[in-house]
Coordinates of N, CA and C and ligand atoms in Angstrom, one line a residue:
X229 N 27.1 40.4 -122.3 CA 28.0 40.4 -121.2 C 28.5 41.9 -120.9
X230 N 28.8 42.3 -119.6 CA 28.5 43.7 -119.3 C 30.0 43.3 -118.8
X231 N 31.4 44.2 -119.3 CA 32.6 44.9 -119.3 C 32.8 45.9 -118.2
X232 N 32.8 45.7 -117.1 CA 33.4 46.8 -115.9 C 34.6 47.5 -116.2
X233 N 34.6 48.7 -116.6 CA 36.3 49.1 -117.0 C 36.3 49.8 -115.9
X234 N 37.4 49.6 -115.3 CA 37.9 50.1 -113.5 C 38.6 50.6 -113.9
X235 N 39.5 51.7 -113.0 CA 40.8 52.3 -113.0 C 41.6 51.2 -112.1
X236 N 42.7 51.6 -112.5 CA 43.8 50.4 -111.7 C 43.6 51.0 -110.0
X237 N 43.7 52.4 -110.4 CA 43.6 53.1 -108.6 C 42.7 53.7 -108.6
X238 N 41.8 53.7 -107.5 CA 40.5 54.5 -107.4 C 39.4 53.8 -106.6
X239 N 38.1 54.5 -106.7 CA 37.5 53.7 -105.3 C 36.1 53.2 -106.3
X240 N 35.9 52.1 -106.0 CA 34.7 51.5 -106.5 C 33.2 51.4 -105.5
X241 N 32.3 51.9 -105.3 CA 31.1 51.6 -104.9 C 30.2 50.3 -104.8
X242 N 30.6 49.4 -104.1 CA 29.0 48.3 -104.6 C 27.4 48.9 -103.9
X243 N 26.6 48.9 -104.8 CA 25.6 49.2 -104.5 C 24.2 48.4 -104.8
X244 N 23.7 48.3 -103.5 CA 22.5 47.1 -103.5 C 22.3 47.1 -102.4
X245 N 21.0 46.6 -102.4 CA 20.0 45.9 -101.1 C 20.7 45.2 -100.4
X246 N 20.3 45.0 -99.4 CA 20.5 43.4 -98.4 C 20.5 42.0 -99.7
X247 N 21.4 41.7 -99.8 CA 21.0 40.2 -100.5 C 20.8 40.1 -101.9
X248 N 21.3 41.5 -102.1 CA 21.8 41.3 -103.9 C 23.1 41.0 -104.5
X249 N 24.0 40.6 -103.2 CA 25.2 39.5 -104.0 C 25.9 40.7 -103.8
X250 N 26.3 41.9 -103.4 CA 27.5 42.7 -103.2 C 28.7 41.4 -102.4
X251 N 28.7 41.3 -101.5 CA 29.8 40.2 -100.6 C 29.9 39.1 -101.3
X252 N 29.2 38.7 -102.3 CA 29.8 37.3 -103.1 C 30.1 38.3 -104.5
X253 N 29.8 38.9 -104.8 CA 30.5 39.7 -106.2 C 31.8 40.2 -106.1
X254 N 31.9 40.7 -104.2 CA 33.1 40.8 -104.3 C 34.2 40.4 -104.0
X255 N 34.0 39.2 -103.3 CA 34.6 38.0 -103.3 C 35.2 37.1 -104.8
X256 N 34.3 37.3 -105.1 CA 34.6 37.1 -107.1 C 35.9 37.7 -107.7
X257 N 35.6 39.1 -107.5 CA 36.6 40.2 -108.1 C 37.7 40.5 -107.7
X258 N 37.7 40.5 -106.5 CA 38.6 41.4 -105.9 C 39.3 40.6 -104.8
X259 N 40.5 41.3 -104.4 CA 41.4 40.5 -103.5 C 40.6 40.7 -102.3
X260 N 40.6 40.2 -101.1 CA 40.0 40.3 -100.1 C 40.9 41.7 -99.4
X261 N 41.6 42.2 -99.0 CA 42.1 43.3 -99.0 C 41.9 44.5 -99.6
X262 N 41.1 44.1 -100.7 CA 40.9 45.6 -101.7 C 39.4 45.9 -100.8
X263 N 38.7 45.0 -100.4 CA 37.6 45.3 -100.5 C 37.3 45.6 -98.6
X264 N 36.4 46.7 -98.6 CA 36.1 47.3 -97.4 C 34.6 47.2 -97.0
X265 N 33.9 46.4 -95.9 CA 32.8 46.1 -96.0 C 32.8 46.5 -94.5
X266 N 30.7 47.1 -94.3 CA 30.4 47.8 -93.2 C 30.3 46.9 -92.5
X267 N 30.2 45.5 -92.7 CA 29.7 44.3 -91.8 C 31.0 44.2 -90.9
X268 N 32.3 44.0 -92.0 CA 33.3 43.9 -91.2 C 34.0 44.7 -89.8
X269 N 33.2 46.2 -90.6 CA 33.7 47.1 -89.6 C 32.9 46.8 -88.3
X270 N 31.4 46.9 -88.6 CA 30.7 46.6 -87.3 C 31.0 45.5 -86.6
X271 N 31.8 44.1 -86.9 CA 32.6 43.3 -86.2 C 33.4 43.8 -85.4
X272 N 34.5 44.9 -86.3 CA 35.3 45.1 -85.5 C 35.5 46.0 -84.2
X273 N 34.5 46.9 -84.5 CA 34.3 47.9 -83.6 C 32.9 47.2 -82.4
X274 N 32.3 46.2 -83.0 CA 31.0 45.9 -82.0 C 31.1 44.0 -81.4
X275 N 32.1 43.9 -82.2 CA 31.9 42.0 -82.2 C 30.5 41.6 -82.9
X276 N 29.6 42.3 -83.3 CA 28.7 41.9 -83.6 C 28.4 42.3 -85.1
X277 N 28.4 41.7 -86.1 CA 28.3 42.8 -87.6 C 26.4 42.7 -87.8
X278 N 25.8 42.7 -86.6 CA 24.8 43.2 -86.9 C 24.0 44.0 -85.8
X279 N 25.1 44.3 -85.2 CA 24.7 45.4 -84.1 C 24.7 46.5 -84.8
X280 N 23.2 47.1 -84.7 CA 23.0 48.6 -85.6 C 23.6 49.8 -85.2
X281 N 23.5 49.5 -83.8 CA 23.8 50.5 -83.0 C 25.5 51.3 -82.7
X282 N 25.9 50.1 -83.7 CA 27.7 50.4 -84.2 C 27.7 50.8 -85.2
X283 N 26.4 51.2 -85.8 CA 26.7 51.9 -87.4 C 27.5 53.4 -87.7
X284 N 27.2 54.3 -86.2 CA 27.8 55.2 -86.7 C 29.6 55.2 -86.2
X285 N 30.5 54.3 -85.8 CA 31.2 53.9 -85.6 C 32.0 53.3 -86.4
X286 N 31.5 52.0 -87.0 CA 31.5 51.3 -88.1 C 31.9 52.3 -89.4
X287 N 30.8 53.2 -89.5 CA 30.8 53.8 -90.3 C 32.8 54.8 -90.6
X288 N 32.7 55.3 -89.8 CA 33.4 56.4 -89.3 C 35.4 55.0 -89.7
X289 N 35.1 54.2 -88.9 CA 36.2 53.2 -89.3 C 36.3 53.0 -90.5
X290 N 35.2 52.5 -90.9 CA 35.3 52.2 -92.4 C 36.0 53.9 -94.1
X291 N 35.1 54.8 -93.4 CA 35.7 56.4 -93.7 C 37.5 55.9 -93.9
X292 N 37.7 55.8 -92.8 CA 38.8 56.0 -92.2 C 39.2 54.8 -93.1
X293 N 39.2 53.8 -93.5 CA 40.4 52.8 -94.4 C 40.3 53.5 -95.5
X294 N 39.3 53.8 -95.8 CA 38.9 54.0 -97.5 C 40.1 55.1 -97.5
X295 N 40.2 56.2 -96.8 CA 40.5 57.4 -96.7 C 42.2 57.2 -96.9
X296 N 42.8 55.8 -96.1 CA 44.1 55.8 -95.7 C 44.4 54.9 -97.1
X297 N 43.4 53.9 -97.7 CA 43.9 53.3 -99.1 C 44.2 54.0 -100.2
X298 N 43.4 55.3 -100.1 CA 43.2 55.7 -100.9 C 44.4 56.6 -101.2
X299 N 44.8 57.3 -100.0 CA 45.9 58.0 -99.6 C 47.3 57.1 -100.0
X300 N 47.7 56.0 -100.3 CA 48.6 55.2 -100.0 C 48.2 54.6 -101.6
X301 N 47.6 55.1 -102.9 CA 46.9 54.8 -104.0 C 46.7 53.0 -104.3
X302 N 45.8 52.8 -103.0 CA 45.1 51.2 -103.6 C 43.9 50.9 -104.2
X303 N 43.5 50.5 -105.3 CA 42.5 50.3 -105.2 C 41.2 50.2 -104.0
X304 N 40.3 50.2 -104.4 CA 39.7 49.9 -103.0 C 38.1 49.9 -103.2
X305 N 37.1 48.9 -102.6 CA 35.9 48.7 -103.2 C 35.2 48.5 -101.8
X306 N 33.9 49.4 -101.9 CA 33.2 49.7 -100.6 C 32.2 48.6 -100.5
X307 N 32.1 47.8 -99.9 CA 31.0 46.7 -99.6 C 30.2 47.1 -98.5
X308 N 29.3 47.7 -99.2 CA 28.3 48.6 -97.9 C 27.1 48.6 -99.1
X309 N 25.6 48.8 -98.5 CA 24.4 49.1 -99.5 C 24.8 49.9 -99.9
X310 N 25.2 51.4 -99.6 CA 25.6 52.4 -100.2 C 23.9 52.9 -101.1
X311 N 22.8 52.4 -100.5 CA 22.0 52.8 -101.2 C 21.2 54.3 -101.1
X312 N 21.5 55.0 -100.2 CA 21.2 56.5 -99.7 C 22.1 57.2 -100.5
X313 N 21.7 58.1 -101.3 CA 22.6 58.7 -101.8 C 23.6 59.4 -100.7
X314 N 23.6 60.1 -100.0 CA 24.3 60.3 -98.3 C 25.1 59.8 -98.3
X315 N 25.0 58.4 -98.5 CA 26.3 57.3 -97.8 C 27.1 57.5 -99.2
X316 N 26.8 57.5 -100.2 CA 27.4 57.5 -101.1 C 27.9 58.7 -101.5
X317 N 27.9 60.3 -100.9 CA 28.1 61.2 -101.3 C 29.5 61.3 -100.5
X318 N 29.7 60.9 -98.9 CA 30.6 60.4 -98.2 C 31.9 60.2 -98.3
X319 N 31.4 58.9 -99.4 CA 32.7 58.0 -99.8 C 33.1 59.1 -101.1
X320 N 32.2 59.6 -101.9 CA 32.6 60.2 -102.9 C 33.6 61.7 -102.9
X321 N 33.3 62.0 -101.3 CA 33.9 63.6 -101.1 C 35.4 62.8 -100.7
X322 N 35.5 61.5 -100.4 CA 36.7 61.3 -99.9 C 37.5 61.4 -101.2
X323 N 37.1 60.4 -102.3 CA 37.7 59.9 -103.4 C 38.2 61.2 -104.0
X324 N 37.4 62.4 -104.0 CA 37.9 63.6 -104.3 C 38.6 64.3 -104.0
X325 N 38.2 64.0 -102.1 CA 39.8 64.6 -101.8 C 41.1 64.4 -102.1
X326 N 41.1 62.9 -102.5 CA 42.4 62.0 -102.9 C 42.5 62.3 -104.5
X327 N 41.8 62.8 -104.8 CA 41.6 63.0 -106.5 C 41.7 62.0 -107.3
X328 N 40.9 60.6 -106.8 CA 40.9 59.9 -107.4 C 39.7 59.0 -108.1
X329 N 39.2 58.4 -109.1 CA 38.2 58.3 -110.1 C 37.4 57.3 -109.1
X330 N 36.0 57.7 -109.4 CA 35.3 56.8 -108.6 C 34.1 56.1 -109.7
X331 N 33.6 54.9 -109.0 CA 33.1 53.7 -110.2 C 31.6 53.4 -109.2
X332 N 30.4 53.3 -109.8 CA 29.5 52.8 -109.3 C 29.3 51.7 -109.8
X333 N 29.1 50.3 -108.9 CA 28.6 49.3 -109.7 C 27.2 48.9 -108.5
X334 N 26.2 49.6 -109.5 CA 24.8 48.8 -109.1 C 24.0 47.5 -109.3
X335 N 23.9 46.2 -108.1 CA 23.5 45.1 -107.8 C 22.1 45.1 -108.4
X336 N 21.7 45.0 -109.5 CA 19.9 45.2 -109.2 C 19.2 44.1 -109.2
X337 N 18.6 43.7 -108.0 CA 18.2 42.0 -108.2 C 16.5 42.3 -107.4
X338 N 15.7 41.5 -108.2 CA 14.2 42.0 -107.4 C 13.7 41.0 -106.1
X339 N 13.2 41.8 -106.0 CA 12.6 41.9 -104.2 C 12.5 40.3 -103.4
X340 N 12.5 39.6 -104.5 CA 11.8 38.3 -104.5 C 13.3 37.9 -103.9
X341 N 14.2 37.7 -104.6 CA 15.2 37.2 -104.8 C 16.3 37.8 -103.6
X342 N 16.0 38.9 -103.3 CA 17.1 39.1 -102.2 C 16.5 39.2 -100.5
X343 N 15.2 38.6 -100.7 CA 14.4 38.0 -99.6 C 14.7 36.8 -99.3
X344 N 14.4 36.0 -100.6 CA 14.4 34.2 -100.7 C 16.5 34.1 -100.0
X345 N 16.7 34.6 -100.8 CA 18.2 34.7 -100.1 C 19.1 35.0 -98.9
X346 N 18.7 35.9 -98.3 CA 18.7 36.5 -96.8 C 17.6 35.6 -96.5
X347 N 16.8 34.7 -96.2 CA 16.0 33.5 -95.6 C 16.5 32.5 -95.5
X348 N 18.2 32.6 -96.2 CA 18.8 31.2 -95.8 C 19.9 31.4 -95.2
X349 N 19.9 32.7 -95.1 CA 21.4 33.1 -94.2 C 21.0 33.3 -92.6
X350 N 21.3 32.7 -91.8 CA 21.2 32.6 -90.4 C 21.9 33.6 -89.7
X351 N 23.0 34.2 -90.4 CA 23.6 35.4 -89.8 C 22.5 36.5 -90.2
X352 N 21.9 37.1 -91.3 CA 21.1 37.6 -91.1 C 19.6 38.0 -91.1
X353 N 18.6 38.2 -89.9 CA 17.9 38.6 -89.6 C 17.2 39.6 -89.9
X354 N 16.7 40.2 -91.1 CA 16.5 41.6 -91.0 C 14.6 41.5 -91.1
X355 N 14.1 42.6 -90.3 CA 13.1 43.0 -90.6 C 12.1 42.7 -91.5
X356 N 10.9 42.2 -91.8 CA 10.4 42.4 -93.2 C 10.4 43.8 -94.2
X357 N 10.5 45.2 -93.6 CA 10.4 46.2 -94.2 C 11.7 46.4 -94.7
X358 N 12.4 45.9 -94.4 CA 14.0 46.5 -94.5 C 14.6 46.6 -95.8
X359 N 14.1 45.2 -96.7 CA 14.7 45.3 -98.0 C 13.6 46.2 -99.1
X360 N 12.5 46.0 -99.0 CA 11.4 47.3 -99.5 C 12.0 48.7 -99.6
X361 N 12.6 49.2 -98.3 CA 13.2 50.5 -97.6 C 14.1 50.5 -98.8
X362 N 15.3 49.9 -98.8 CA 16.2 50.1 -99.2 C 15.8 50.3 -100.9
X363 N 14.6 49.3 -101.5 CA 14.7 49.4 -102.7 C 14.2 50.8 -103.4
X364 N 13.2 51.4 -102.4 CA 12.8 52.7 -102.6 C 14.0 53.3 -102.4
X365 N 14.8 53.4 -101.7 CA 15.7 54.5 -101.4 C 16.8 54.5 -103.0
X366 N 17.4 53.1 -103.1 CA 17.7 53.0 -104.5 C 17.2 54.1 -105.8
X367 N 15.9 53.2 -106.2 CA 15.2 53.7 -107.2 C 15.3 55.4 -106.6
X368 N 14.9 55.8 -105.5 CA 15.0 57.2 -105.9 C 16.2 58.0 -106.0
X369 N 17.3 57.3 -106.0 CA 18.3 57.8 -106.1 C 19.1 57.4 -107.9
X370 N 18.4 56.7 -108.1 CA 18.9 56.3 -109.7 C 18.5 57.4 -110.4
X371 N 17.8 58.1 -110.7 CA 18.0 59.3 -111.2 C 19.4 60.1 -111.5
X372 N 20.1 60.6 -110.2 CA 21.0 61.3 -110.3 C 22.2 60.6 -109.6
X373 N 21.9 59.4 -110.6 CA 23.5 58.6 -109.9 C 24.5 58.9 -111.2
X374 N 23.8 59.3 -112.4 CA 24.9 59.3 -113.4 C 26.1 60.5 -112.9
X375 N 25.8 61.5 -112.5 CA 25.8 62.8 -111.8 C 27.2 62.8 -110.7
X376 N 26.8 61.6 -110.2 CA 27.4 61.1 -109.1 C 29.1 60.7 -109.2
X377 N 29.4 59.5 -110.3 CA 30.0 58.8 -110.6 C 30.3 59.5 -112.1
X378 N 32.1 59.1 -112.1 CA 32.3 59.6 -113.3 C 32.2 58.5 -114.5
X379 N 31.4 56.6 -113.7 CA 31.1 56.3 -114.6 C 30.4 55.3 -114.0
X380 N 29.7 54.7 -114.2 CA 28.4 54.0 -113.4 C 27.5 52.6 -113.7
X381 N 27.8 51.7 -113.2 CA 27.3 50.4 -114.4 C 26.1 49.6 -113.2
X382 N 24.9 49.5 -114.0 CA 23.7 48.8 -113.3 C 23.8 47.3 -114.1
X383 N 23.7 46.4 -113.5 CA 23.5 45.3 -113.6 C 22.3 44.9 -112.9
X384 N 21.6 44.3 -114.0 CA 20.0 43.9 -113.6 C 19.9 42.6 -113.2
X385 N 19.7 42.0 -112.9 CA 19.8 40.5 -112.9 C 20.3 39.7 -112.1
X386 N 20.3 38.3 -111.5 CA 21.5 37.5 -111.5 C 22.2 37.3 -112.8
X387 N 21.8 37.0 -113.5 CA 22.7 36.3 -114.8 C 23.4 37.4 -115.4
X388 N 22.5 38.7 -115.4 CA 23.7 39.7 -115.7 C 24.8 40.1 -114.4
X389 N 24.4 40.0 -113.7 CA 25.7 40.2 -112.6 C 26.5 38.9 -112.6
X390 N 26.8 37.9 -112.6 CA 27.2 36.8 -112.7 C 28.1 36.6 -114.7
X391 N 27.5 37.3 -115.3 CA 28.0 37.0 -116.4 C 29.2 38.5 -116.6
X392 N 29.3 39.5 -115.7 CA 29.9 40.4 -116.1 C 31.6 40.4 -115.4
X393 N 32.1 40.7 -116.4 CA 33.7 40.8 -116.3 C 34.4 42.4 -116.3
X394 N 35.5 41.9 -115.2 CA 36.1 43.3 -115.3 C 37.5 43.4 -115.7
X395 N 37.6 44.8 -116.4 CA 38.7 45.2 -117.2 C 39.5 46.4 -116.4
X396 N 40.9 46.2 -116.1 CA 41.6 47.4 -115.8 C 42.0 48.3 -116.7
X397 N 41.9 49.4 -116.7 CA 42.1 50.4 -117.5 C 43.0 51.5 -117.2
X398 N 44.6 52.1 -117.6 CA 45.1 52.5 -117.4 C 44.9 54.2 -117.1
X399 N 44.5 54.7 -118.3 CA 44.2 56.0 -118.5 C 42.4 55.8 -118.8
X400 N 42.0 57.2 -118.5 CA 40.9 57.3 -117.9 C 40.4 58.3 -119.5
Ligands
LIG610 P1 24.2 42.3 -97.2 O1 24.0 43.8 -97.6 O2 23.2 41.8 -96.3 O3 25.6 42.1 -96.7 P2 24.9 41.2 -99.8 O4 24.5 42.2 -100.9 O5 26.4 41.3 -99.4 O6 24.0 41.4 -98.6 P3 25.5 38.5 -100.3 O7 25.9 38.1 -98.9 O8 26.6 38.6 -101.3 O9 24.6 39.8 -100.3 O10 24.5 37.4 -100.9 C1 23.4 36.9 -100.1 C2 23.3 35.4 -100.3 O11 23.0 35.1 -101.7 C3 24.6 34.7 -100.0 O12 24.3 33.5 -99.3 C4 25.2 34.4 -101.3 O13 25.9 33.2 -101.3 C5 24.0 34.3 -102.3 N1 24.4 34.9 -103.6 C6 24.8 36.2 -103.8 N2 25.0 36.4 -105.1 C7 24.8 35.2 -105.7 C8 24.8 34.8 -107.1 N3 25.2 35.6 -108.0 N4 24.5 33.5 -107.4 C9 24.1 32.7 -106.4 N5 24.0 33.0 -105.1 C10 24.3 34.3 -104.7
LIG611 MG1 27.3 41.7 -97.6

């Protein structure tokens, strides 16, 4: 069983594909308020959370909570792929501006599985290439994600993502 030790304040990363359980992981964990997702933003700014064409919009809103939670010291957890290192460098220069500890938690579930999954969700439609994309973009980025994060947990599996618990941790 894999131990998440989180800071009480600080910004958490979920990281994964389309359909590796970020939005039901963090539904699990976290208050619905802690958690900041690109879907939602692209709702809010497009009515549609799968209008692409709101991403750089979406994006920019979503900046902007993280920025103001963080500022106002709430916890706060990004529900976005966050699989480009880019998108993740982003959220990270924020967390630094606020000088506050940042956490990567990587989804890692295989190809199979977050295909079969997104095939039963009706809200989303994606591409056949889309989840491929993203897995390459991952894997090339796991290299220098230790680098990234001042502390960083991959979960392989359903069963290891599903069996892991999290711990708040005072001091760092
Ligand atoms: P997206 O990036 O497209 O938003 P996501 O990573 O948020 O995807 P979810 O919406 O959390 O993925 O999960 C996709 C589907 O798989 C959902 O229908 C969800 O209920 C189911 N699912 C996710 N995680 C699990 C799990 N651990 N056990 C069983 N079902 C799961
Ligand atoms: Mg989601």
């Amino acid at each position: 069983m894999t131990e998440l030790r989180l800071p009480e304040m600080g910004l958490v990363l979920l990281i994964g594909v389309s359909g590796s359980g970020k939005s039901h992981f963090a539904a699990r964990h976290f208050r619905p308020s802690q958690v900041v997702s690109s879907d939602h933003c692209r709702l809010v700014v497009a009515d549609d959370e799968n209008d692409q064409s709101a991403t750089g919009d979406a994006f920019d809103l979503l900046h902007h909570i993280v920025a103001t939670r963080l500022r106002r010291g709430l916890l706060t957890v990004v529900d976005a792929t966050n699989v480009q290192p880019k998108a993740r460098e982003a959220l990270l220069r924020i967390a630094k501006d606020h000088d506050v500890l940042s956490v990567g938690i990587v989804l890692d579930v295989p190809e199979a599985l977050a295909k079969a999954r997104n095939a039963l969700r009706p809200e989303r439609r994606l591409p056949d290439h889309v989840i491929p994309r993203q897995r390459r973009e991952l894997r090339r980025g796991m290299r220098g994600i230790g680098r990234e994060f001042k502390r960083h947990y991959v979960l392989d599996g359903e069963a290891e993502i599903d069996a892991a618990t999290i711990v708040y941790e005072k001091a760092w």
